[in-house]
CSV table of C-alpha atoms in Angstrom, one decimal:
chain,number,residue,atom,x,y,z
A,1,MET,CA,99.0,-49.5,64.3
A,2,VAL,CA,98.0,-51.6,68.4
A,3,TRP,CA,94.8,-48.6,68.0
A,4,PHE,CA,94.4,-49.6,63.9
A,5,ILE,CA,93.8,-53.3,65.0
A,6,SER,CA,92.0,-53.4,67.9
A,7,SER,CA,89.0,-51.4,66.5
A,8,SER,CA,89.2,-53.2,63.6
A,9,VAL,CA,88.6,-56.8,65.9
A,10,LEU,CA,86.1,-54.5,67.8
A,11,SER,CA,84.4,-53.7,64.3
A,12,ILE,CA,84.0,-57.0,63.6
A,13,LEU,CA,83.0,-58.7,67.1
A,14,VAL,CA,80.0,-56.0,67.1
A,15,GLY,CA,78.7,-57.2,62.9
A,16,LEU,CA,79.2,-60.7,63.7
A,17,PHE,CA,76.9,-60.6,67.8
A,18,ILE,CA,74.0,-58.5,65.4
A,19,VAL,CA,74.1,-60.5,62.6
A,20,THR,CA,74.0,-63.7,64.5
A,21,ILE,CA,71.0,-62.6,67.0
A,22,GLU,CA,69.1,-61.3,63.6
A,23,HIS,CA,69.7,-64.2,60.8
A,24,PRO,CA,68.6,-61.3,58.2
A,25,GLY,CA,70.0,-64.3,55.8
A,26,SER,CA,67.8,-67.2,56.8
A,27,GLY,CA,64.8,-68.1,55.1
A,28,LEU,CA,66.1,-67.4,51.4
A,29,ASN,CA,67.0,-71.4,51.4
A,30,LEU,CA,69.1,-70.9,48.2
A,31,ALA,CA,70.7,-73.9,46.1
A,32,ILE,CA,74.3,-73.8,46.3
A,33,PRO,CA,75.3,-72.3,42.6
A,34,ALA,CA,77.7,-73.3,40.3
A,35,GLU,CA,81.2,-72.2,40.9
A,36,SER,CA,81.7,-70.9,37.8
A,37,VAL,CA,79.9,-68.1,38.3
A,38,ASP,CA,81.1,-64.9,37.7
A,39,THR,CA,80.6,-62.1,39.7
A,40,GLY,CA,82.6,-59.3,37.9
A,41,LEU,CA,85.1,-58.5,40.8
A,42,ALA,CA,88.5,-58.8,40.2
A,43,VAL,CA,89.7,-61.1,43.4
A,44,GLY,CA,93.8,-62.3,43.4
A,45,GLY,CA,96.2,-63.3,46.7
A,46,MET,CA,96.8,-62.8,49.6
A,47,SER,CA,100.0,-63.8,50.1
A,48,LEU,CA,102.9,-61.8,52.0
A,49,LYS,CA,105.2,-62.0,49.2
A,50,GLY,CA,101.8,-60.3,46.4
A,51,PHE,CA,101.6,-57.7,49.6
A,52,LEU,CA,104.5,-56.7,49.3
A,53,SER,CA,104.9,-56.6,45.2
A,54,HIS,CA,101.6,-54.7,45.5
A,55,THR,CA,102.4,-51.9,47.6
A,56,ILE,CA,105.6,-51.0,45.1
A,57,PRO,CA,104.0,-48.6,42.2
A,58,THR,CA,105.5,-49.7,38.8
A,59,SER,CA,104.1,-46.8,37.2
A,60,ILE,CA,102.8,-43.8,38.9
A,61,ALA,CA,100.1,-43.2,36.2
A,62,GLY,CA,99.0,-46.9,36.7
A,63,ALA,CA,98.7,-46.9,39.9
A,64,MET,CA,96.6,-43.7,40.0
A,65,ALA,CA,94.5,-45.2,36.7
A,66,ASN,CA,93.5,-48.1,39.1
A,67,ASN,CA,93.2,-46.4,42.3
A,68,GLU,CA,94.9,-48.3,44.0
A,69,ILE,CA,96.1,-46.7,47.1
A,70,LEU,CA,98.6,-48.0,48.5
A,71,GLN,CA,101.0,-48.2,45.7
A,72,ILE,CA,99.8,-44.0,45.4
A,73,VAL,CA,101.0,-43.8,49.2
A,74,VAL,CA,104.1,-45.0,48.6
A,75,PHE,CA,104.7,-42.7,45.8
A,76,SER,CA,103.4,-39.8,47.5
A,77,MET,CA,106.2,-40.7,50.6
A,78,PHE,CA,108.8,-40.7,48.6
A,79,PHE,CA,107.9,-37.4,46.8
A,80,GLY,CA,107.0,-35.3,49.6
A,81,ILE,CA,109.9,-36.3,51.1
A,82,GLY,CA,111.9,-35.4,47.5
A,83,GLY,CA,109.7,-32.4,47.5
A,84,ALA,CA,110.6,-31.3,50.9
A,85,SER,CA,114.2,-32.2,50.6
A,86,LEU,CA,114.4,-29.0,48.1
A,87,GLY,CA,112.2,-26.2,50.2
A,88,GLU,CA,109.5,-24.2,50.1
A,89,LYS,CA,110.8,-22.0,47.0
A,90,PHE,CA,110.9,-24.9,44.7
A,91,ASN,CA,107.0,-27.0,46.1
A,92,ALA,CA,105.3,-24.1,47.4
A,93,PRO,CA,104.0,-24.0,43.1
A,94,LEU,CA,103.1,-27.6,42.7
A,95,VAL,CA,101.8,-27.4,46.5
A,96,ALA,CA,99.2,-24.8,45.2
A,97,ALA,CA,98.4,-26.4,42.1
A,98,LEU,CA,97.8,-30.0,43.2
A,99,ASP,CA,95.3,-28.0,46.3
A,100,VAL,CA,93.6,-26.2,43.2
A,101,VAL,CA,93.2,-29.8,41.3
A,102,SER,CA,91.6,-31.4,44.7
A,103,HIS,CA,88.8,-29.1,44.7
A,104,ILE,CA,88.4,-30.1,40.9
A,105,MET,CA,88.2,-33.3,41.4
A,106,LEU,CA,85.6,-32.7,44.0
A,107,LYS,CA,83.6,-30.8,42.2
A,108,VAL,CA,83.2,-33.7,39.6
A,109,THR,CA,82.7,-36.1,42.1
A,110,GLY,CA,79.3,-33.9,42.8
A,111,TYR,CA,78.5,-34.4,39.0
A,112,VAL,CA,79.1,-38.3,39.1
A,113,MET,CA,76.4,-38.0,42.4
A,114,TYR,CA,73.5,-36.4,40.3
A,115,VAL,CA,73.7,-39.6,37.9
A,116,ALA,CA,74.2,-41.7,41.2
A,117,PRO,CA,70.3,-42.7,41.9
A,118,LEU,CA,69.3,-43.8,38.0
A,119,ALA,CA,72.7,-46.8,39.0
A,120,ILE,CA,70.7,-47.5,41.6
A,121,PHE,CA,67.8,-47.9,40.5
A,122,ALA,CA,68.9,-50.1,37.6
A,123,ALA,CA,70.3,-52.6,40.1
A,124,ILE,CA,67.8,-52.8,42.8
A,125,SER,CA,65.5,-53.2,39.8
A,126,SER,CA,67.8,-56.0,38.6
A,127,VAL,CA,68.2,-57.9,41.8
A,128,ILE,CA,63.9,-58.0,42.2
A,129,ALA,CA,63.4,-59.3,38.6
A,130,THR,CA,66.0,-62.0,39.4
A,131,GLN,CA,64.7,-63.2,42.5
A,132,GLY,CA,61.6,-61.9,43.5
A,133,LEU,CA,59.5,-58.9,45.7
A,134,GLY,CA,60.0,-61.4,49.3
A,135,ILE,CA,63.9,-60.5,48.5
A,136,LEU,CA,63.2,-57.0,50.6
A,137,LEU,CA,62.0,-58.0,53.2
A,138,ASN,CA,65.6,-59.7,53.7
A,139,TYR,CA,67.2,-56.8,52.6
A,140,ALA,CA,65.1,-54.3,54.7
A,141,SER,CA,66.4,-56.3,57.2
A,142,PHE,CA,70.1,-56.7,56.8
A,143,ILE,CA,70.3,-52.6,56.0
A,144,GLY,CA,68.8,-52.5,59.5
A,145,GLY,CA,70.7,-55.0,61.1
A,146,TYR,CA,73.9,-53.1,59.6
A,147,TYR,CA,73.4,-50.0,60.7
A,148,VAL,CA,72.7,-51.4,64.5
A,149,ALA,CA,75.8,-52.4,64.3
A,150,ILE,CA,77.1,-49.2,62.8
A,151,LEU,CA,75.7,-47.2,65.3
A,152,LEU,CA,77.0,-50.0,68.0
A,153,THR,CA,80.5,-49.0,66.3
A,154,CYS,CA,80.1,-45.3,66.5
A,155,LEU,CA,79.1,-45.5,70.5
A,156,VAL,CA,82.5,-47.5,71.0
A,157,LEU,CA,84.4,-45.8,69.2
A,158,LEU,CA,83.1,-42.8,70.8
A,159,ALA,CA,83.6,-44.4,74.7
A,160,VAL,CA,86.7,-45.2,73.9
A,161,GLY,CA,87.9,-41.4,73.0
A,162,TYR,CA,85.9,-39.6,75.8
A,163,MET,CA,88.7,-42.3,78.1
A,164,VAL,CA,91.5,-40.4,75.6
A,165,LEU,CA,90.1,-36.7,75.0
A,166,LYS,CA,87.4,-36.4,77.7
A,167,LYS,CA,84.8,-33.6,76.8
A,168,GLU,CA,87.3,-32.9,74.1
A,169,VAL,CA,85.4,-35.7,72.4
A,170,PHE,CA,81.8,-33.9,71.7
A,171,ARG,CA,83.6,-30.9,70.3
A,172,LEU,CA,85.8,-33.4,67.8
A,173,VAL,CA,82.2,-35.1,66.6
A,174,SER,CA,80.6,-32.0,66.3
A,175,MET,CA,83.1,-30.5,63.9
A,176,LEU,CA,83.7,-33.5,61.8
A,177,LYS,CA,79.8,-34.1,61.2
A,178,ASP,CA,80.4,-32.1,57.5
A,179,PRO,CA,83.4,-34.5,56.4
A,180,VAL,CA,80.9,-37.6,57.9
A,181,LEU,CA,78.1,-36.3,56.0
A,182,VAL,CA,80.4,-36.0,52.6
A,183,ALA,CA,81.4,-39.4,52.8
A,184,PHE,CA,77.3,-40.5,53.2
A,185,THR,CA,75.9,-38.8,50.7
A,186,THR,CA,79.1,-39.4,48.3
A,187,SER,CA,79.9,-43.3,49.9
A,188,SER,CA,82.8,-41.8,49.5
A,189,SER,CA,86.0,-41.5,52.6
A,190,GLU,CA,88.2,-40.3,49.7
A,191,ALA,CA,85.8,-37.7,49.0
A,192,ALA,CA,85.5,-37.0,52.8
A,193,TYR,CA,89.1,-36.1,53.1
A,194,PRO,CA,90.4,-32.7,52.4
A,195,LYS,CA,87.4,-31.2,54.8
A,196,THR,CA,88.4,-34.0,57.2
A,197,LEU,CA,92.1,-32.5,57.4
A,198,GLU,CA,91.1,-29.3,57.5
A,199,GLN,CA,88.6,-29.6,60.6
A,200,LEU,CA,91.2,-32.4,62.5
A,201,THR,CA,93.7,-29.3,62.3
A,202,LYS,CA,91.2,-26.6,63.0
A,203,PHE,CA,90.2,-29.5,66.2
A,204,GLY,CA,93.9,-29.1,67.3
A,205,CYS,CA,95.8,-31.6,65.7
A,206,SER,CA,99.0,-31.0,65.0
A,207,ARG,CA,99.2,-30.6,61.1
A,208,ASN,CA,102.5,-33.1,61.1
A,209,ILE,CA,100.3,-35.8,62.8
A,210,VAL,CA,97.2,-35.2,61.2
A,211,SER,CA,99.3,-35.8,57.5
A,212,PHE,CA,100.6,-38.7,58.3
A,213,VAL,CA,98.3,-40.8,60.6
A,214,LEU,CA,94.8,-39.8,58.6
A,215,PRO,CA,96.6,-41.2,54.8
A,216,ILE,CA,97.6,-44.6,56.9
A,217,GLY,CA,93.9,-45.3,59.0
A,218,TYR,CA,91.9,-44.8,55.0
A,219,SER,CA,94.4,-47.5,54.3
A,220,PHE,CA,94.2,-49.5,57.5
A,221,ASN,CA,91.6,-47.9,59.5
A,222,LEU,CA,88.5,-49.4,58.0
A,223,VAL,CA,86.4,-50.1,60.8
A,224,GLY,CA,83.0,-49.9,58.7
A,225,SER,CA,83.8,-52.3,56.3
A,226,MET,CA,85.0,-54.7,58.9
A,227,VAL,CA,81.1,-54.5,60.2
A,228,TYR,CA,80.6,-54.9,56.7
A,229,CYS,CA,82.4,-57.9,55.6
A,230,SER,CA,81.5,-59.8,59.1
A,231,PHE,CA,77.6,-59.1,58.4
A,232,ALA,CA,78.0,-59.3,54.8
A,233,SER,CA,80.0,-62.8,54.7
A,234,MET,CA,77.4,-64.5,57.6
A,235,PHE,CA,74.2,-63.4,55.9
A,236,ILE,CA,75.4,-65.5,52.6
A,237,ALA,CA,76.3,-68.2,54.6
A,238,GLN,CA,72.8,-68.1,56.1
A,239,ALA,CA,70.9,-67.2,52.8
A,240,TYR,CA,72.8,-70.5,51.8
A,241,ASN,CA,72.1,-72.4,54.5
A,242,ILE,CA,75.8,-73.0,55.8
A,243,HIS,CA,76.3,-73.7,59.4
A,244,LEU,CA,79.9,-72.5,60.5
A,245,SER,CA,81.5,-74.4,63.4
A,246,PHE,CA,83.2,-71.3,65.7
A,247,ALA,CA,86.7,-72.4,64.9
A,248,GLU,CA,85.4,-71.5,60.9
A,249,ILE,CA,83.8,-68.2,62.2
A,250,THR,CA,86.8,-67.3,63.8
A,251,VAL,CA,88.8,-67.9,61.3
A,252,LEU,CA,86.9,-66.6,58.7
A,253,MET,CA,86.9,-63.2,60.6
A,254,LEU,CA,90.6,-63.0,61.2
A,255,THR,CA,91.2,-63.5,57.5
A,256,LEU,CA,88.6,-61.0,56.4
A,257,MET,CA,90.7,-58.7,58.7
A,258,LEU,CA,94.2,-59.6,57.4
A,259,ALA,CA,92.5,-59.5,54.0
A,260,SER,CA,91.2,-55.6,54.1
A,261,LYS,CA,94.5,-54.4,55.3
A,262,GLY,CA,96.4,-55.6,51.9
A,263,ILE,CA,93.5,-54.4,49.9
A,264,ALA,CA,92.2,-50.8,50.8
A,265,GLY,CA,91.6,-48.7,48.0
A,266,VAL,CA,90.5,-50.9,45.8
A,267,PRO,CA,86.9,-49.6,43.9
A,268,ARG,CA,84.7,-52.2,46.0
A,269,SER,CA,86.7,-53.1,48.8
A,270,ALA,CA,84.4,-54.8,51.0
A,271,LEU,CA,83.1,-56.6,48.0
A,272,VAL,CA,86.5,-57.8,46.5
A,273,VAL,CA,87.4,-59.2,50.2
A,274,LEU,CA,84.4,-60.9,50.3
A,275,ALA,CA,85.1,-62.4,47.2
A,276,ALA,CA,88.5,-63.7,47.2
A,277,THR,CA,87.9,-65.1,51.4
A,278,ILE,CA,84.6,-66.7,51.3
A,279,PRO,CA,84.8,-69.7,49.4
A,280,SER,CA,88.0,-70.6,50.9
A,281,PHE,CA,85.6,-71.1,54.3
A,282,ASN,CA,82.5,-73.2,50.9
A,283,ILE,CA,80.7,-70.2,51.0
A,284,PRO,CA,79.4,-69.3,47.4
A,285,VAL,CA,81.1,-66.3,46.3
A,286,ALA,CA,78.0,-66.0,44.0
A,287,GLY,CA,76.2,-65.1,46.9
A,288,ILE,CA,78.1,-60.9,46.7
A,289,LEU,CA,75.4,-60.5,43.8
A,290,LEU,CA,72.6,-60.5,46.3
A,291,LEU,CA,74.6,-57.3,47.9
A,292,MET,CA,75.5,-55.5,45.0
A,293,GLY,CA,72.4,-54.0,44.2
A,294,ILE,CA,71.5,-52.6,47.8
A,295,ASP,CA,75.8,-52.0,48.4
A,296,HIS,CA,75.4,-48.1,47.9
A,297,PHE,CA,73.4,-47.9,50.3
A,298,LEU,CA,75.5,-50.3,52.4
A,299,ASP,CA,78.7,-48.2,51.4
A,300,MET,CA,77.4,-44.5,52.6
A,301,GLY,CA,77.0,-46.1,56.1
A,302,ARG,CA,80.6,-47.6,56.0
A,303,SER,CA,82.3,-44.6,54.4
A,304,ALA,CA,81.2,-41.8,57.1
A,305,ILE,CA,82.2,-44.4,59.9
A,306,ASN,CA,85.5,-45.0,58.5
A,307,VAL,CA,85.9,-40.9,58.6
A,308,LEU,CA,84.8,-41.1,62.1
A,309,GLY,CA,86.8,-43.8,63.1
A,310,ASN,CA,90.1,-41.9,61.6
A,311,GLY,CA,88.8,-38.7,63.4
A,312,ILE,CA,89.2,-40.2,66.2
A,313,ALA,CA,92.0,-42.2,65.7
A,314,THR,CA,93.8,-39.3,65.2
A,315,ALA,CA,93.3,-37.0,67.9
A,316,MET,CA,94.1,-39.2,70.1
A,317,LEU,CA,97.7,-39.8,69.0
A,318,ALA,CA,97.8,-36.4,68.7
A,319,GLN,CA,96.8,-36.0,72.7
A,320,ASN,CA,98.7,-39.2,73.6
A,321,GLU,CA,101.9,-37.4,71.7
A,322,GLY,CA,100.7,-34.1,73.6
A,323,LEU,CA,100.3,-32.3,70.2
A,324,LEU,CA,97.0,-31.2,70.6
A,325,GLU,CA,96.7,-27.4,70.6
A,326,GLU,CA,93.8,-25.8,72.3
A,327,ASP,CA,91.6,-23.1,71.0
A,328,ALA,CA,92.7,-23.8,67.0
A,329,GLU,CA,89.8,-23.5,65.2
A,330,GLU,CA,90.8,-20.0,63.6
A,331,ARG,CA,93.4,-21.8,62.1
A,332,VAL,CA,93.2,-20.4,58.3
A,333,PRO,CA,92.8,-23.4,55.9
A,334,GLN,CA,95.0,-22.2,53.3
A,335,GLN,CA,98.1,-23.8,55.4
A,336,LEU,CA,96.5,-27.4,55.8
A,337,VAL,CA,98.2,-27.4,52.3
A,338,GLY,CA,101.3,-29.9,52.2
């Protein structure tokens, strides 16, 4: 958990550093909009009581239908404990069935991606029609600076990984290239989860460590989302010529980091975190509409680095616990289930 918090802070600082230097939102000079503008995003409170209540599902079917990852994780933990207590004789058929379901869902994801370009084209066209062609330069600056921040964050993760794993970190990155590519092309780190699980086990991480750390990382170690939140919030402030003091920026970044931990797995979670946080700092929530048209391109990068960050974190923990095996690449994939 210490590493998860540290990596979140580092990624926020990297994003803040690049966006402060580049100023991608400068020049837009947007007028402060009406407070009633609807972004189409569900925004809820971020209180401790609300967060704790939110983690306990009232219905697992409802949690799955609404993609409430935290609730699904809590249910899965108790479900797994119950299944393990029954022994392999009873839970083996269920494990095999769930494995088949996971492969089917990945196939369905592939079908959805066939029509994704049409949706992206429509979103971009809508933004250009309302804001004019000049916004393309700001978009180019935003996307370029954002991916520079993503690259710097990757280098930081690799540097820390090298301190713990030494040269093995390069073998780890090589083995994670497939799940990272899946996350990048689908804009979903969840779609890359099965392959990430398989590759980490082949790398030599204990299956128990992988099965424990990786799901937690998917909820709490979202380094890509942290880069995005810091970058996007400052971009919107710059677009509306809103100047924040150092103290305000510090509190904003801490709030974004804490808010993201309680909203993991929500569709467009990074945008939802922004919508819930920036109004408290007098930044118009309507500014998020500027980002919706290009969010898919940004989501590709943050999904990819989320997978890489969680992979490195899992391997580092396995190394520290003495549960990192060598020459484990021939591990049978079917043994990963469960």
